[in-house]
Coordinates of C-alpha atoms in Angstrom, one line a residue:
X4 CA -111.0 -36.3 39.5
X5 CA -112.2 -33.4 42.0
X6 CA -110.2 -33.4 45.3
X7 CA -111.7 -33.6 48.6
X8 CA -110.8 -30.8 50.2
X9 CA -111.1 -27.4 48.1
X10 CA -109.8 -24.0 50.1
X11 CA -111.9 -21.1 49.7
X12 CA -109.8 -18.4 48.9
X13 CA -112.3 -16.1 46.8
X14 CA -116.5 -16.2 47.7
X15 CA -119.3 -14.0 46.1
X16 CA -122.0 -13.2 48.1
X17 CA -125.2 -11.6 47.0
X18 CA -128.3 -12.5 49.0
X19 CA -131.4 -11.0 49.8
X20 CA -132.3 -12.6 53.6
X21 CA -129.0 -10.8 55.2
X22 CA -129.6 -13.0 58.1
X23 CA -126.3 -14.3 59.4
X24 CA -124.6 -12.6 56.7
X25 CA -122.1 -10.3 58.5
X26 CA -120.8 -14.0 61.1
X27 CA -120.5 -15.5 58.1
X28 CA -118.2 -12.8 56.4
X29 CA -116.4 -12.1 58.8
X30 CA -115.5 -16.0 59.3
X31 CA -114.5 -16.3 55.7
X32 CA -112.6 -12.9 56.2
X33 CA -110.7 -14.3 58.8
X34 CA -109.9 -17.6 57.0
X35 CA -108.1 -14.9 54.2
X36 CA -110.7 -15.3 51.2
X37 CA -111.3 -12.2 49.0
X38 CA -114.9 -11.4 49.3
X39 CA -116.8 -9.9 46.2
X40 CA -120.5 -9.0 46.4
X41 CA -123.2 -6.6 44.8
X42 CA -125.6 -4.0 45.6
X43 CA -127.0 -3.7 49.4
X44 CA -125.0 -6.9 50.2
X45 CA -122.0 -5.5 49.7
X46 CA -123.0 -2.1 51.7
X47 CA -123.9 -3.8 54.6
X48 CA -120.6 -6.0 54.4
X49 CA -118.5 -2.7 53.9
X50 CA -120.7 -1.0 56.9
X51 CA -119.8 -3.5 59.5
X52 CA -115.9 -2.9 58.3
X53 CA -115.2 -5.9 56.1
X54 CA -113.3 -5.5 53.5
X55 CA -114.9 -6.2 50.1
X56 CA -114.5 -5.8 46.4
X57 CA -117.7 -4.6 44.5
X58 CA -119.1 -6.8 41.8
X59 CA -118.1 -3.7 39.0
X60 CA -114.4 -3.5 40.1
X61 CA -114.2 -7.2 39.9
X62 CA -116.0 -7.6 36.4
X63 CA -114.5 -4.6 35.2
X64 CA -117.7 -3.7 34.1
X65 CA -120.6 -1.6 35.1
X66 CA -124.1 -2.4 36.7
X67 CA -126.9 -1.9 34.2
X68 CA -130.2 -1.7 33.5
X69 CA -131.0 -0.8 37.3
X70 CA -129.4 -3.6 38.4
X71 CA -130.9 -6.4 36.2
X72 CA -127.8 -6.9 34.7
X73 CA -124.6 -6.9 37.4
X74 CA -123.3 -10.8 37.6
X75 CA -124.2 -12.4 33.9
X76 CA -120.8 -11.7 32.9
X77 CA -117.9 -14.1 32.1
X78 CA -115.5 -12.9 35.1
X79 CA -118.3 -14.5 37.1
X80 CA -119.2 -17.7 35.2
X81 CA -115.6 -18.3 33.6
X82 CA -114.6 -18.1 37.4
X83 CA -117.4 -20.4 38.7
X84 CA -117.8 -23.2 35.9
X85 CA -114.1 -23.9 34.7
X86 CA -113.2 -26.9 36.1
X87 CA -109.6 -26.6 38.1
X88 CA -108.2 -30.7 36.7
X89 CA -108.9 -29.3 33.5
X90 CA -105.6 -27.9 32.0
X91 CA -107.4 -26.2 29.2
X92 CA -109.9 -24.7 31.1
X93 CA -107.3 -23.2 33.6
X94 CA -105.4 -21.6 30.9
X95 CA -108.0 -20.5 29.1
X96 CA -109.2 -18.3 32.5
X97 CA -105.8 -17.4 32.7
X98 CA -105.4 -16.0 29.5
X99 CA -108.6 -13.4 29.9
X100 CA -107.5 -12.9 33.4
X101 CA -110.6 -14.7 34.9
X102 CA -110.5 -15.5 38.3
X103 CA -111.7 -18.6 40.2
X104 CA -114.8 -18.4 42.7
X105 CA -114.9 -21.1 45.3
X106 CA -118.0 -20.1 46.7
X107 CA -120.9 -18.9 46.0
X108 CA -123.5 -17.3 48.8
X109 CA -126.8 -16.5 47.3
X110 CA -130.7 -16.3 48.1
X111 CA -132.9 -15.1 45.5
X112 CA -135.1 -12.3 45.1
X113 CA -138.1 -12.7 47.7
X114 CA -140.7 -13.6 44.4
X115 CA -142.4 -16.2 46.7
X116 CA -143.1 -13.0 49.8
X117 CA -143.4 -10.3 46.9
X118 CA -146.9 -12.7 45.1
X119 CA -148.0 -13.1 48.6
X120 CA -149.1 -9.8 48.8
X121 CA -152.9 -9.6 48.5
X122 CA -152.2 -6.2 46.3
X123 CA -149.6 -6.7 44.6
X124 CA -149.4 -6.0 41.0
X125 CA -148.0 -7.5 37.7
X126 CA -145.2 -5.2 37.5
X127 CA -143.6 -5.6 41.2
X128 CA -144.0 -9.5 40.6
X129 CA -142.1 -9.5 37.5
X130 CA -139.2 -7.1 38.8
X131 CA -138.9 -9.8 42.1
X132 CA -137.7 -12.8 39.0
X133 CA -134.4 -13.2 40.0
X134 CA -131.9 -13.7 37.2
X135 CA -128.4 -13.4 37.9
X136 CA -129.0 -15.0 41.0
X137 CA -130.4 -18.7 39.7
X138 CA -127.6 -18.6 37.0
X139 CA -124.5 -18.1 39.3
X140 CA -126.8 -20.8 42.0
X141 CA -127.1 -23.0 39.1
X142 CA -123.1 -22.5 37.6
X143 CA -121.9 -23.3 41.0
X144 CA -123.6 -26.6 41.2
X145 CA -123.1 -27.6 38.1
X146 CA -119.2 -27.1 39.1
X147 CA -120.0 -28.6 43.1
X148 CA -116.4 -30.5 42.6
X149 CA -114.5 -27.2 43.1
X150 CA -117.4 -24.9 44.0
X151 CA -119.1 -25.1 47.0
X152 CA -122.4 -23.1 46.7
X153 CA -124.8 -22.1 49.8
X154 CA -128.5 -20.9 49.4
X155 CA -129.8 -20.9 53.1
X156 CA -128.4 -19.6 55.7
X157 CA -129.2 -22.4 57.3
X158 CA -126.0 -24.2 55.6
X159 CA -123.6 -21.5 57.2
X160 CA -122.8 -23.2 60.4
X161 CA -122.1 -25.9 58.3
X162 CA -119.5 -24.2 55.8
X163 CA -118.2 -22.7 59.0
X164 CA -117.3 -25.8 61.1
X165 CA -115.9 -27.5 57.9
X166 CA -113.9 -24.6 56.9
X167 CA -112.4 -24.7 60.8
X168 CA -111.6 -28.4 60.6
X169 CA -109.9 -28.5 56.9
X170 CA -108.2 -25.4 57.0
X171 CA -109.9 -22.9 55.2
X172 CA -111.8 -25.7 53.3
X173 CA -115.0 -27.7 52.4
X174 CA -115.4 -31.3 51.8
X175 CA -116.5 -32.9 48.2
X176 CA -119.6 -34.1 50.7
X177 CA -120.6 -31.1 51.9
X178 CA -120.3 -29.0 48.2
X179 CA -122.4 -32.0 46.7
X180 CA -124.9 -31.7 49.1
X181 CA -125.1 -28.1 49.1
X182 CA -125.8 -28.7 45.2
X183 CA -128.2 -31.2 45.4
X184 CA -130.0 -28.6 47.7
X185 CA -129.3 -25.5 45.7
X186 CA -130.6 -27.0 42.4
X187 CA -133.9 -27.8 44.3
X188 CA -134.0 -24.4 45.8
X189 CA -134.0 -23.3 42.0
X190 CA -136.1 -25.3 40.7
X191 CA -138.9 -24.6 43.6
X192 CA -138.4 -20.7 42.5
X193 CA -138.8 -21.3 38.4
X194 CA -142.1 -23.4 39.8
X195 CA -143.5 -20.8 41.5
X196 CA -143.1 -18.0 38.9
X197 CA -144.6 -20.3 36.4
X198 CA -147.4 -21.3 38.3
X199 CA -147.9 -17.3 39.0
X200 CA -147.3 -16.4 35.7
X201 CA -150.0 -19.3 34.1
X202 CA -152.8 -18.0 36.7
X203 CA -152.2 -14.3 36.0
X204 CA -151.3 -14.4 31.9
X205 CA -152.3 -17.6 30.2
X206 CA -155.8 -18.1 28.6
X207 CA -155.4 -21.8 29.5
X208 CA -157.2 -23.2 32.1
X209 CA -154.4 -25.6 33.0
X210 CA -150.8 -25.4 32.2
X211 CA -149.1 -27.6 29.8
X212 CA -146.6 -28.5 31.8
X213 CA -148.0 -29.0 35.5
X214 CA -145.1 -28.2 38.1
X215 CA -145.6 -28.0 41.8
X216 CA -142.5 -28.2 45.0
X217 CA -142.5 -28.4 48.2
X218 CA -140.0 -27.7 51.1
X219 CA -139.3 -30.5 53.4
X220 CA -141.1 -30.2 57.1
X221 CA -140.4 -33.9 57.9
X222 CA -138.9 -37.3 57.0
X223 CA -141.2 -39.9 59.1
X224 CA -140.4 -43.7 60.1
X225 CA -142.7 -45.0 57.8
X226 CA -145.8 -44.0 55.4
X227 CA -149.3 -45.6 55.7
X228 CA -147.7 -49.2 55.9
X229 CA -143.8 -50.0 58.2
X230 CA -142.9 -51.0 54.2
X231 CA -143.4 -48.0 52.7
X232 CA -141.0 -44.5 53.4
X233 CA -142.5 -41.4 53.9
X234 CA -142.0 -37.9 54.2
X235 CA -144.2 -34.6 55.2
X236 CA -143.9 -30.8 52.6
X237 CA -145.2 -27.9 52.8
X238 CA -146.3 -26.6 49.4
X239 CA -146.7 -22.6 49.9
X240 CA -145.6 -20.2 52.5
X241 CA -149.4 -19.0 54.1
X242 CA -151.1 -18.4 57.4
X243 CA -153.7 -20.1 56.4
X244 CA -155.1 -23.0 59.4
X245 CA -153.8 -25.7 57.6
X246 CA -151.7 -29.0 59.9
X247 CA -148.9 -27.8 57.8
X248 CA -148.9 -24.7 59.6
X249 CA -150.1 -26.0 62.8
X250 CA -148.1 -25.8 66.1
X251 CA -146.9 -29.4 67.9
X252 CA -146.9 -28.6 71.8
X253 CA -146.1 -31.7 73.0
X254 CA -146.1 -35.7 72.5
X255 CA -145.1 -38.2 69.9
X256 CA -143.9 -37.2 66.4
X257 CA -147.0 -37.1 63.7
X258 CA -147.0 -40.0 61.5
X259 CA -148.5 -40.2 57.9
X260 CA -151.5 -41.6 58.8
X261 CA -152.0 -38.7 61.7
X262 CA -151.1 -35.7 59.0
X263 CA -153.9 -37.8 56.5
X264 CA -156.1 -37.7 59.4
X265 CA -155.7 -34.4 61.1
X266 CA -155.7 -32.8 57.4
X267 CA -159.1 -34.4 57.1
X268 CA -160.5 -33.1 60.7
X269 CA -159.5 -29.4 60.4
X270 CA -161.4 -29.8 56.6
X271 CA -164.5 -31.0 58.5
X272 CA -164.5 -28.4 61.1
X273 CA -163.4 -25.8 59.3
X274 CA -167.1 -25.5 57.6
X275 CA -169.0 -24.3 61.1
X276 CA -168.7 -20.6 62.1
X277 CA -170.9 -22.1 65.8
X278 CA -168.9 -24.0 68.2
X279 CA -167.6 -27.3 66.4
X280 CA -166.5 -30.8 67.6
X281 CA -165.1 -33.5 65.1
X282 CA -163.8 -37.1 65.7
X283 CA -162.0 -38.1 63.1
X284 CA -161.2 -42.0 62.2
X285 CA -159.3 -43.4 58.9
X286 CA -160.4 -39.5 57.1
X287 CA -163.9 -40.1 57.8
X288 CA -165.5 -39.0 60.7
X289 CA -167.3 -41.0 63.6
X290 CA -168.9 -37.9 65.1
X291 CA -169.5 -34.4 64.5
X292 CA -171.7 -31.6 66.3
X293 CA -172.6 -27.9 66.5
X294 CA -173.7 -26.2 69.8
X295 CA -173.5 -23.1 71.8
X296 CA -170.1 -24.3 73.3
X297 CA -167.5 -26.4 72.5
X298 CA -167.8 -28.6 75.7
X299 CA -171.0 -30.0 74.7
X300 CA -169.9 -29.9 71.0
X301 CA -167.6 -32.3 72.0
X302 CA -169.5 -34.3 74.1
X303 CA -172.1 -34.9 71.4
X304 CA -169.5 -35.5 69.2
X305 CA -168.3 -38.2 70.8
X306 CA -171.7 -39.8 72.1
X307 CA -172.3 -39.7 68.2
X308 CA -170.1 -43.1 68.4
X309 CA -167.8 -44.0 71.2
X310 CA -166.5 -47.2 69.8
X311 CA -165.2 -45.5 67.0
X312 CA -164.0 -42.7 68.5
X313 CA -161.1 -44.6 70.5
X314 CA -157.7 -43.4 69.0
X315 CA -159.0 -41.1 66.8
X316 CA -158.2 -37.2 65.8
X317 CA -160.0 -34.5 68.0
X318 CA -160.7 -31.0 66.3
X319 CA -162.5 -28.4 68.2
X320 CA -162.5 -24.8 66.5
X321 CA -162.8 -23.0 69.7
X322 CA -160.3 -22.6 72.6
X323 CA -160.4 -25.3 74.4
X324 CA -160.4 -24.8 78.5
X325 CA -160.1 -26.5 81.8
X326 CA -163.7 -28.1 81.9
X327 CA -163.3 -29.1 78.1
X328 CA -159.4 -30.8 78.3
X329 CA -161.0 -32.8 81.4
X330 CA -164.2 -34.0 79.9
X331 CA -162.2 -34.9 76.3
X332 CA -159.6 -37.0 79.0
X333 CA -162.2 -38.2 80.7
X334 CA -164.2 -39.6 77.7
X335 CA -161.4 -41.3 75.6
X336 CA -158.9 -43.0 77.1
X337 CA -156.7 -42.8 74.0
X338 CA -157.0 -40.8 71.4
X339 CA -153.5 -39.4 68.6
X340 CA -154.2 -35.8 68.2
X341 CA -155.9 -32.7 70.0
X342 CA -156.2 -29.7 67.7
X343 CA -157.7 -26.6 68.9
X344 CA -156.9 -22.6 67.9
X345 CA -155.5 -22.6 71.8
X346 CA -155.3 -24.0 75.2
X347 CA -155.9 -22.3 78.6
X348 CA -152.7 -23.0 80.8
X349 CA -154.6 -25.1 82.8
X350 CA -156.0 -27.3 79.7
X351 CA -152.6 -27.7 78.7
X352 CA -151.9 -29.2 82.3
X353 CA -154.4 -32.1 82.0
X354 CA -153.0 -33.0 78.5
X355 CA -149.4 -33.1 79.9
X356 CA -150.1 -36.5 81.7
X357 CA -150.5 -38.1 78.2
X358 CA -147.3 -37.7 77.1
X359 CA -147.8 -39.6 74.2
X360 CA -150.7 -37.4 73.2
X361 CA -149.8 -34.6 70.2
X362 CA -151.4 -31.1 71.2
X363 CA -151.4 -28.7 68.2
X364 CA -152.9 -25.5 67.7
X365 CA -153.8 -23.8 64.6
X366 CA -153.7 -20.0 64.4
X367 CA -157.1 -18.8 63.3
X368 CA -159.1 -21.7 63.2
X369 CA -162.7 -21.2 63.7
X370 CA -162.2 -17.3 62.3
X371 CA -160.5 -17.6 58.9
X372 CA -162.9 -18.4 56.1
X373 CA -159.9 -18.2 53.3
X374 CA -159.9 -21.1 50.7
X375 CA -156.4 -22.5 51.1
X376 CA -154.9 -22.1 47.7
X377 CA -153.2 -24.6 45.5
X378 CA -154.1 -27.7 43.9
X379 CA -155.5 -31.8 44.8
X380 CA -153.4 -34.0 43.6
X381 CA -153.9 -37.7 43.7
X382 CA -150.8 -40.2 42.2
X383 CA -152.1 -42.8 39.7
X384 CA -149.1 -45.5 38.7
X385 CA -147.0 -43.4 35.5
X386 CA -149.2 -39.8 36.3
X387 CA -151.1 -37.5 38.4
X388 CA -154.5 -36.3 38.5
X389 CA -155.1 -32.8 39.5
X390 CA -158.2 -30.5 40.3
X391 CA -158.9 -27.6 42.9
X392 CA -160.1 -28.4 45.8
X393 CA -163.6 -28.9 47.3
X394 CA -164.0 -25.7 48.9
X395 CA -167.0 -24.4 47.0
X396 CA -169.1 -22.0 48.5
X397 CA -172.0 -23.3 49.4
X398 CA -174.7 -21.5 47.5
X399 CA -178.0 -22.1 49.3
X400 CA -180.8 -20.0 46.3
X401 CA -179.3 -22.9 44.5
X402 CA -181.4 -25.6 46.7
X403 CA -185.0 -26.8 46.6
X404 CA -187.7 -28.5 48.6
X405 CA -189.0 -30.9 45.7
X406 CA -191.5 -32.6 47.7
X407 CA -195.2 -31.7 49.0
X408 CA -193.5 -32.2 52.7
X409 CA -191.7 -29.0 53.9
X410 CA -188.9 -29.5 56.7
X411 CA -189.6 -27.3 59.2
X412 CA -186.8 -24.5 60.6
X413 CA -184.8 -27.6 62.7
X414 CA -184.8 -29.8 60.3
X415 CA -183.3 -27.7 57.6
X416 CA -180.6 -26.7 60.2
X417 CA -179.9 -30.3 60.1
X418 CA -180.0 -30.7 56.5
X419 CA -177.6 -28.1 56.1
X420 CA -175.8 -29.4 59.2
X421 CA -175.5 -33.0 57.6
X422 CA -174.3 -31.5 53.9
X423 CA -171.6 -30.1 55.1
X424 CA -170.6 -32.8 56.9
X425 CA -171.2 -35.6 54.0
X426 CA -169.1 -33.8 51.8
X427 CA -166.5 -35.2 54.1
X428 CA -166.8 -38.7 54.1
X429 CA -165.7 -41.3 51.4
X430 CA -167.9 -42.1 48.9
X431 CA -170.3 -43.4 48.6
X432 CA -171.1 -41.5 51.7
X433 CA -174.3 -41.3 53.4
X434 CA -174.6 -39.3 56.9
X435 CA -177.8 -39.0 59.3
X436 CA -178.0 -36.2 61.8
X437 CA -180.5 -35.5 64.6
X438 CA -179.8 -32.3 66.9
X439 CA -176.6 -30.7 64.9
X440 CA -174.7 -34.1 65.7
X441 CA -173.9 -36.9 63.3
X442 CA -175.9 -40.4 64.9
X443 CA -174.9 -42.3 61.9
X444 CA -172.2 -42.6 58.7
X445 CA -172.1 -44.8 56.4
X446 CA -168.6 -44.4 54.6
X447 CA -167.1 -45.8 51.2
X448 CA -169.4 -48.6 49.9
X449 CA -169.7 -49.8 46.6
X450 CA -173.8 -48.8 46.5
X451 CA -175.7 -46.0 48.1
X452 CA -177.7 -48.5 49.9
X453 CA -175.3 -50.3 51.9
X454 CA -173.8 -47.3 52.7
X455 CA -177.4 -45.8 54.1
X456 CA -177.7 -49.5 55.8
X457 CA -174.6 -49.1 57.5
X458 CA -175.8 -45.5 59.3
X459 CA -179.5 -46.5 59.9
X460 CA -178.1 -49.6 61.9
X461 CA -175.5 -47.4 63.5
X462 CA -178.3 -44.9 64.3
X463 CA -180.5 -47.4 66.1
X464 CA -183.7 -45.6 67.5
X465 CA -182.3 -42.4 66.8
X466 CA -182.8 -42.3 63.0
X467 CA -186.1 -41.7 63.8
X468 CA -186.5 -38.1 63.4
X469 CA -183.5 -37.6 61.4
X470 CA -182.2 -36.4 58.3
X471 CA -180.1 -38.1 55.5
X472 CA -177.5 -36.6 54.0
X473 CA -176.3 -38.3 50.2
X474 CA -173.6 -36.9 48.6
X475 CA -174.8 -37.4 45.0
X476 CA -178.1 -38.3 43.5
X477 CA -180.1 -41.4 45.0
X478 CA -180.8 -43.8 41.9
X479 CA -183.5 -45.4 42.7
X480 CA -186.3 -45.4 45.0
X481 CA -185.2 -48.2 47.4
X482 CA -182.9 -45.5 49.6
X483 CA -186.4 -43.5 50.2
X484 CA -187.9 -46.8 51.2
X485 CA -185.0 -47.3 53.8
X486 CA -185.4 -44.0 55.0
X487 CA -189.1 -44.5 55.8
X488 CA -188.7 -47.7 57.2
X489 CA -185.8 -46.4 59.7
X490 CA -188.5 -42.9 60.9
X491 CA -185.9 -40.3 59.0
X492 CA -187.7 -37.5 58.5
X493 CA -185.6 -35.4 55.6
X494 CA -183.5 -36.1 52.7
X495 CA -180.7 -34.0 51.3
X496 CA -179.4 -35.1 47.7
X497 CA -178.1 -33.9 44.4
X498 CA -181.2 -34.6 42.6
X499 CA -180.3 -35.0 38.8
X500 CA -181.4 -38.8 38.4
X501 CA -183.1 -40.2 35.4
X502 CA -185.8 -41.4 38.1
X503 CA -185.8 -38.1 40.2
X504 CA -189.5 -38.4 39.5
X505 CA -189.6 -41.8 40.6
X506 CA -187.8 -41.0 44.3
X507 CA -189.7 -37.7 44.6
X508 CA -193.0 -39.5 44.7
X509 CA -191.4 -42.3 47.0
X510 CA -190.5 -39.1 49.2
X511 CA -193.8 -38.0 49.1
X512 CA -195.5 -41.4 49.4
X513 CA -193.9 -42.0 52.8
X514 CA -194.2 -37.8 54.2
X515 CA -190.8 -37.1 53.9
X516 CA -189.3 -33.9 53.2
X517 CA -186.6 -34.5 50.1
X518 CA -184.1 -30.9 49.2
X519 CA -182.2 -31.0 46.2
X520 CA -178.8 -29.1 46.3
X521 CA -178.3 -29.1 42.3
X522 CA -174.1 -30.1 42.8
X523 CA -172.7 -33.1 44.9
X524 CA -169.9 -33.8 46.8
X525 CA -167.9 -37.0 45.6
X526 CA -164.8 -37.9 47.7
X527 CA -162.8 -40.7 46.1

């Protein structure tokens, strides 16, 4: 049975990240353990006069292979995975004149920073696979009763109050948590080298064997019910303007539902390069508008539907100043999240007296383009369906006007306008725009028509003059009709029906303008 309390008397350290290194040593120095360690760790260690045996003395053996071979040796992994309540073990290590490790400091090498590189190359990828590192990370877990093993230096503090409270020594608690954490810091790193090594090498579209980690941002009071738990990751290290790279300024901690929602609005208004407003309610969003500023982006937005638009997400993609914060306060009386690329000082003064309120910002929003890598997943009960994401280009050579009606320069701005935004909202998802600003949604119904139904009434007298946005083909005629009868002027669709002729002559029938973009945009 492993004992509580284990004094470290002998620790190798070999990391990468030197931050904190030199505190650390010196702590364990003080506290009498024998430090070993390799290559640059061990200079800087020996630089800032600790003392320090190299990883060659203490093997008996040389370096190799320009360093790809320095710590796979049995003086290392005898020392790390006997077990000390084992009688055999302990003679056997005694007989070859192994020593015990009790800890083990190591980060690996920086694979993750090396692939982020927009130039790097096969070669310098493959020299940053760490070896020797994941096997002593992965010895020293396996052996967490006598070993305690540290792969952040995060943990240091932690070994460091623990070793000053027990006498030179950690706790079975802390070593088995330090595991537990250490075998998921390896397995994260064998992920990532696979997933690079699939996308740059294999002829496969997808891998056999689908992996994908994540490091923990936050652990939240409860998911998308108070039944269910929850917790927030972060898949990849990028820059990209993403809410899992977005900046909290103030207010309440972000629940599930307002990292679902605010995901959905920076999607939404990340499509418009012109000043962009979005509302976003339940994923789908209850108004969104283009103008030549983002104050009367926002306003439009928001006129779009005001009943909706109470408690919902705010995205603008332009700073937001004084005038803006005070018109956005002054319009909804509660709303869970402002997101903006910045804040004047004096915008941030306004929001201040919600408290409640969350501010964000999101570095390069409304000026990076970049399709945020990675994959959709989406649980099904026993599995996983994955597939990229919906960023596609939009290629516009690929539309056509199929109808004898042409829409004139406005109201293809809208048709565009409204494709983007339809792409967007659940399906079956119908959108209707006027002006660059959504006057009507019609989000997640079981047919296209109740869907259309939904936005005309929500429209009113606006439709007329309108466009329609569909995100996949209309099947029959009866949409057109509905159109007509509501005064929309314009259709956007897939095309691709079995009765395309059918709605093209209802299109043409009632003088409406119908564009086919050839590809649709489900959202399920």
């Amino acid at each position: 049975m492993a004992e509580d309390k284990v004094k470290i008397k002998r620790a190798l350290l070999s990391v990468s990240d030197k931050t904190g290194l030199l505190e650390f040593a010196r702590v364990l120095v003080d506290n009498g353990v024998e430090l070993i360690s390799t290559g640059g760790t061990a200079k800087a260690i020996k630089e800032a006069g600790l003392p320090v045996k190299d990883i060659s003395e203490f093997t008996g053996f040389p370096e190799m292979l320009d360093g790809r071979v320095k710590t796979l040796h049995p003086m290392v992994h005898g020392g790390l995975l006997s077990l000390r309540d084992n009688p055999e073990h302990m003679k056997t290590i005694e007989e070859h004149h192994i020593k015990p490790i009790d800890l083990v400091c190591v980060n690996l090498y920086p694979f993750e920073a090396t692939i982020a590189k927009p130039s790097v190359e096969l070669h310098d990828a493959i020299e940053n696979i760490d070896i020797g590192g994941p096997s002593m990370i992965r010895s020293a877990s396996k052996n967490y009763r006598s070993v305690t093993v540290v792969v952040s230096p995060a943990r240091y503090a932690d070994i460091i109050l623990e070793m000053r409270e027990n006498d030179g020594a950690t706790t079975f608690k802390l070593r088995q948590e330090l595991a537990i954490e250490a075998f998921g810091n390896t397995a994260r790193y064998d992920g990532m080298i696979h997933e690079y090594l699939h996308k740059n090498l294999s002829e496969k579209k997808w891998p056999d064997v689908f992996t994908m980690s994540g490091v923990k941002l936050q652990e939240m009071r409860y998911g998308e019910n108070p039944h269910q738990d929850a917790a927030f990751y972060k898949e990849k290290s990028n820059s990209l303007p993403t809410i899992t790279n977005a900046k909290q300024l103030q207010g309440k901690e972000l629940s599930y539902n307002n990292i679902m929602d605010a995901d959905a609005a920076l999607a939404l208004v990340k499509e418009f390069n012109e000043p962009a407003a979005v509302i976003i309610k339940h994923t789908n969003p209850c108004g969104a508008a283009i103008a030549p500023d983002v104050f009367n982006a926002f306003l439009k937005a928001f006129e779009a539907d005001p009943l909706s638009a109470f408690g919902g997400i705010v995205a603008v993609n332009q700073p937001v100043d004084e005038g803006t914060a005070k018109l956005i306060l002054e319009k909804l009386s509660f709303f869970e999240i402002m997101l903006a690329p910045s804040y004047s000082p004096e915008a941030l003064k306004l929001f201040e007296a919600k408290k409640n309120l969350r501010v964000m910002t999101v570095e390069g929003l409304g000026t990076v383009k970049e399709p945020v890598p990675g994959h959709h997943l989406r649980r099904v009960e026993g599995g996983f369906l994955v597939q990229e994401f919906d960023q596609k280009i939009e290629d516009i050579s690929l539309r056509r006007v199929v109808t004898r009606p042409q829409p004139g320069n406005e109201l293809a701005k809208d048709l565009n306008f409204g494709w983007k935004v339809v792409k967007h909202v659940k399906s079956n998802a119908i959108v209707l725009v006027k002006d660059g600003v959504t006057i009507g949604v019609g989000a997640g119904q079981m047919n296209r028509v109740g869907s259309l139904a939904i936005a005309i009434q929500q429209a009113g007298e606006k439709a007329k003059g309108s466009v329609m946005a569909s995100d996949a083909l209309l099947p029959f005629r009866d949409s057109v009709d509905a159109c007509a009868k509501a005064g929309i002027a314009a259709i956007i669709q897939t095309g691709g029906s079995v009765r395309d002729e059918e709605v093209i002559a209802a299109a043409n029938e009632h003088g409406i303008a119908m564009m086919f973009t050839t590809y649709r945009h489900f959202k399920h």
